[in-house]
């Protein structure tokens, strides 16, 4: 049984920072893609950042480049998303997902966490 659990969401003022964590268990952590996605009310789920656990290569969507950093700790099967310079438009439920390849769209990711709310006030 694969489990994916996110934590670290909350409410912050614009310009502030948050760090999200995602811990996965129940499968081989190596050579997988761990992705962060977000979904705002009334909008489709969109990609934010991804990291390949086999070599640590990272991918970012244009809206978060330079502000968000994805990293991993293989010893803990955990991926982090450091979010700086947060904007009100970053408000969404953030999801962590596991896939075999670092696709930009959510479809290929097989396992998902329950999501964690991030709210950025202006």
mmCIF file of C-alpha atoms in Angstrom:
data_model
loop_
_atom_site.group_PDB
_atom_site.id
_atom_site.type_symbol
_atom_site.label_atom_id
_atom_site.label_comp_id
_atom_site.label_asym_id
_atom_site.label_seq_id
_atom_site.Cartn_x
_atom_site.Cartn_y
_atom_site.Cartn_z
ATOM 1 C CA UNK A 1 0.000 0.000 0.000
ATOM 2 C CA UNK A 2 1.489 3.315 -1.091
ATOM 3 C CA UNK A 3 0.947 6.307 1.152
ATOM 4 C CA UNK A 4 1.702 9.907 0.282
ATOM 5 C CA UNK A 5 1.303 12.496 3.027
ATOM 6 C CA UNK A 6 1.774 16.246 2.740
ATOM 7 C CA UNK A 7 2.224 18.723 5.551
ATOM 8 C CA UNK A 8 3.265 22.308 6.132
ATOM 9 C CA UNK A 9 0.449 24.331 4.658
ATOM 10 C CA UNK A 10 -1.015 27.378 6.334
ATOM 11 C CA UNK A 11 -1.801 31.053 6.012
ATOM 12 C CA UNK A 12 0.846 33.641 5.322
ATOM 13 C CA UNK A 13 0.965 37.251 4.195
ATOM 14 C CA UNK A 14 2.104 38.168 0.717
ATOM 15 C CA UNK A 15 5.889 38.137 0.526
ATOM 16 C CA UNK A 16 6.152 35.468 3.187
ATOM 17 C CA UNK A 17 7.440 31.900 3.051
ATOM 18 C CA UNK A 18 6.219 28.381 3.725
ATOM 19 C CA UNK A 19 7.814 24.963 3.421
ATOM 20 C CA UNK A 20 5.765 21.957 2.428
ATOM 21 C CA UNK A 21 6.843 18.389 3.097
ATOM 22 C CA UNK A 22 5.797 15.183 1.371
ATOM 23 C CA UNK A 23 6.640 11.762 2.706
ATOM 24 C CA UNK A 24 6.009 8.646 0.659
ATOM 25 C CA UNK A 25 5.994 5.060 1.874
ATOM 26 C CA UNK A 26 5.088 1.594 0.710
ATOM 27 C CA UNK A 27 7.134 1.532 -2.489
ATOM 28 C CA UNK A 28 10.673 1.889 -3.798
ATOM 29 C CA UNK A 29 11.502 5.593 -3.552
ATOM 30 C CA UNK A 30 14.348 5.546 -6.038
ATOM 31 C CA UNK A 31 13.944 6.379 -9.726
ATOM 32 C CA UNK A 32 10.567 7.980 -9.340
ATOM 33 C CA UNK A 33 9.279 11.464 -10.005
ATOM 34 C CA UNK A 34 7.896 13.362 -7.056
ATOM 35 C CA UNK A 35 5.742 16.262 -8.120
ATOM 36 C CA UNK A 36 3.967 19.157 -6.473
ATOM 37 C CA UNK A 37 0.702 20.305 -8.005
ATOM 38 C CA UNK A 38 -1.857 22.860 -6.895
ATOM 39 C CA UNK A 39 -5.509 23.507 -7.447
ATOM 40 C CA UNK A 40 -7.309 26.768 -6.749
ATOM 41 C CA UNK A 41 -11.110 26.956 -6.463
ATOM 42 C CA UNK A 42 -12.726 26.752 -9.870
ATOM 43 C CA UNK A 43 -9.451 26.003 -11.644
ATOM 44 C CA UNK A 44 -7.787 22.902 -12.981
ATOM 45 C CA UNK A 45 -4.979 21.201 -11.128
ATOM 46 C CA UNK A 46 -1.654 22.555 -12.369
ATOM 47 C CA UNK A 47 1.963 21.557 -12.007
ATOM 48 C CA UNK A 48 4.281 23.515 -9.756
ATOM 49 C CA UNK A 49 7.586 21.641 -9.441
ATOM 50 C CA UNK A 50 8.963 18.148 -9.893
ATOM 51 C CA UNK A 51 12.092 16.248 -8.935
ATOM 52 C CA UNK A 52 13.432 12.936 -10.162
ATOM 53 C CA UNK A 53 14.638 10.924 -7.191
ATOM 54 C CA UNK A 54 17.190 8.997 -9.252
ATOM 55 C CA UNK A 55 19.376 11.966 -10.152
ATOM 56 C CA UNK A 56 17.873 14.979 -8.388
ATOM 57 C CA UNK A 57 17.033 16.864 -11.575
ATOM 58 C CA UNK A 58 14.362 19.476 -10.931
ATOM 59 C CA UNK A 59 11.681 21.075 -13.069
ATOM 60 C CA UNK A 60 9.680 24.214 -12.361
ATOM 61 C CA UNK A 61 6.709 25.850 -13.922
ATOM 62 C CA UNK A 62 7.192 29.437 -15.075
ATOM 63 C CA UNK A 63 4.850 30.871 -12.467
ATOM 64 C CA UNK A 64 7.096 29.753 -9.589
ATOM 65 C CA UNK A 65 10.609 29.889 -11.052
ATOM 66 C CA UNK A 66 12.960 31.826 -8.835
ATOM 67 C CA UNK A 67 10.554 31.705 -5.892
ATOM 68 C CA UNK A 68 9.989 28.009 -5.156
ATOM 69 C CA UNK A 69 12.613 25.318 -4.596
ATOM 70 C CA UNK A 70 11.999 21.585 -4.605
ATOM 71 C CA UNK A 71 14.430 19.283 -2.834
ATOM 72 C CA UNK A 72 14.570 15.741 -1.560
ATOM 73 C CA UNK A 73 15.956 13.676 1.282
ATOM 74 C CA UNK A 74 16.339 10.123 0.068
ATOM 75 C CA UNK A 75 17.107 8.873 3.575
ATOM 76 C CA UNK A 76 13.632 9.976 4.685
ATOM 77 C CA UNK A 77 11.700 9.337 1.444
ATOM 78 C CA UNK A 78 10.695 12.981 1.724
ATOM 79 C CA UNK A 79 10.406 15.812 -0.751
ATOM 80 C CA UNK A 80 10.190 19.462 0.250
ATOM 81 C CA UNK A 81 8.821 22.552 -1.450
ATOM 82 C CA UNK A 82 10.278 25.790 -0.144
ATOM 83 C CA UNK A 83 8.026 28.641 -1.189
ATOM 84 C CA UNK A 84 9.350 32.186 -0.913
ATOM 85 C CA UNK A 85 7.968 35.547 -1.999
ATOM 86 C CA UNK A 86 4.475 34.136 -1.892
ATOM 87 C CA UNK A 87 1.712 35.930 -3.771
ATOM 88 C CA UNK A 88 -2.073 35.841 -3.300
ATOM 89 C CA UNK A 89 -2.336 33.946 -6.598
ATOM 90 C CA UNK A 90 -0.353 31.101 -5.032
ATOM 91 C CA UNK A 91 -3.369 30.355 -2.840
ATOM 92 C CA UNK A 92 -4.496 26.794 -3.526
ATOM 93 C CA UNK A 93 -4.571 23.262 -2.209
ATOM 94 C CA UNK A 94 -1.133 21.793 -2.835
ATOM 95 C CA UNK A 95 -0.812 18.117 -3.668
ATOM 96 C CA UNK A 96 2.170 15.810 -3.759
ATOM 97 C CA UNK A 97 2.205 12.983 -6.281
ATOM 98 C CA UNK A 98 4.381 10.061 -7.335
ATOM 99 C CA UNK A 99 4.949 9.028 -10.919
ATOM 100 C CA UNK A 100 7.385 7.119 -13.067
ATOM 101 C CA UNK A 101 8.295 10.164 -15.171
ATOM 102 C CA UNK A 102 8.342 13.902 -14.511
ATOM 103 C CA UNK A 103 5.364 14.899 -16.610
ATOM 104 C CA UNK A 104 4.031 18.439 -16.375
ATOM 105 C CA UNK A 105 0.409 17.341 -16.289
ATOM 106 C CA UNK A 106 -1.166 15.355 -13.446
ATOM 107 C CA UNK A 107 -2.380 12.412 -15.543
ATOM 108 C CA UNK A 108 0.660 10.115 -15.368
ATOM 109 C CA UNK A 109 1.063 10.382 -11.596
ATOM 110 C CA UNK A 110 -0.299 7.294 -9.925
ATOM 111 C CA UNK A 111 -0.250 8.095 -6.228
ATOM 112 C CA UNK A 112 -1.484 11.289 -4.591
ATOM 113 C CA UNK A 113 -1.590 12.794 -1.155
ATOM 114 C CA UNK A 114 -4.670 14.328 0.396
ATOM 115 C CA UNK A 115 -3.487 17.901 -0.158
ATOM 116 C CA UNK A 116 -2.574 20.780 2.128
ATOM 117 C CA UNK A 117 -4.085 24.258 2.002
ATOM 118 C CA UNK A 118 -1.875 27.260 1.336
ATOM 119 C CA UNK A 119 -3.493 30.676 1.724
ATOM 120 C CA UNK A 120 -1.643 33.890 0.941
ATOM 121 C CA UNK A 121 -3.301 37.079 2.116
ATOM 122 C CA UNK A 122 -2.700 40.450 0.501
#
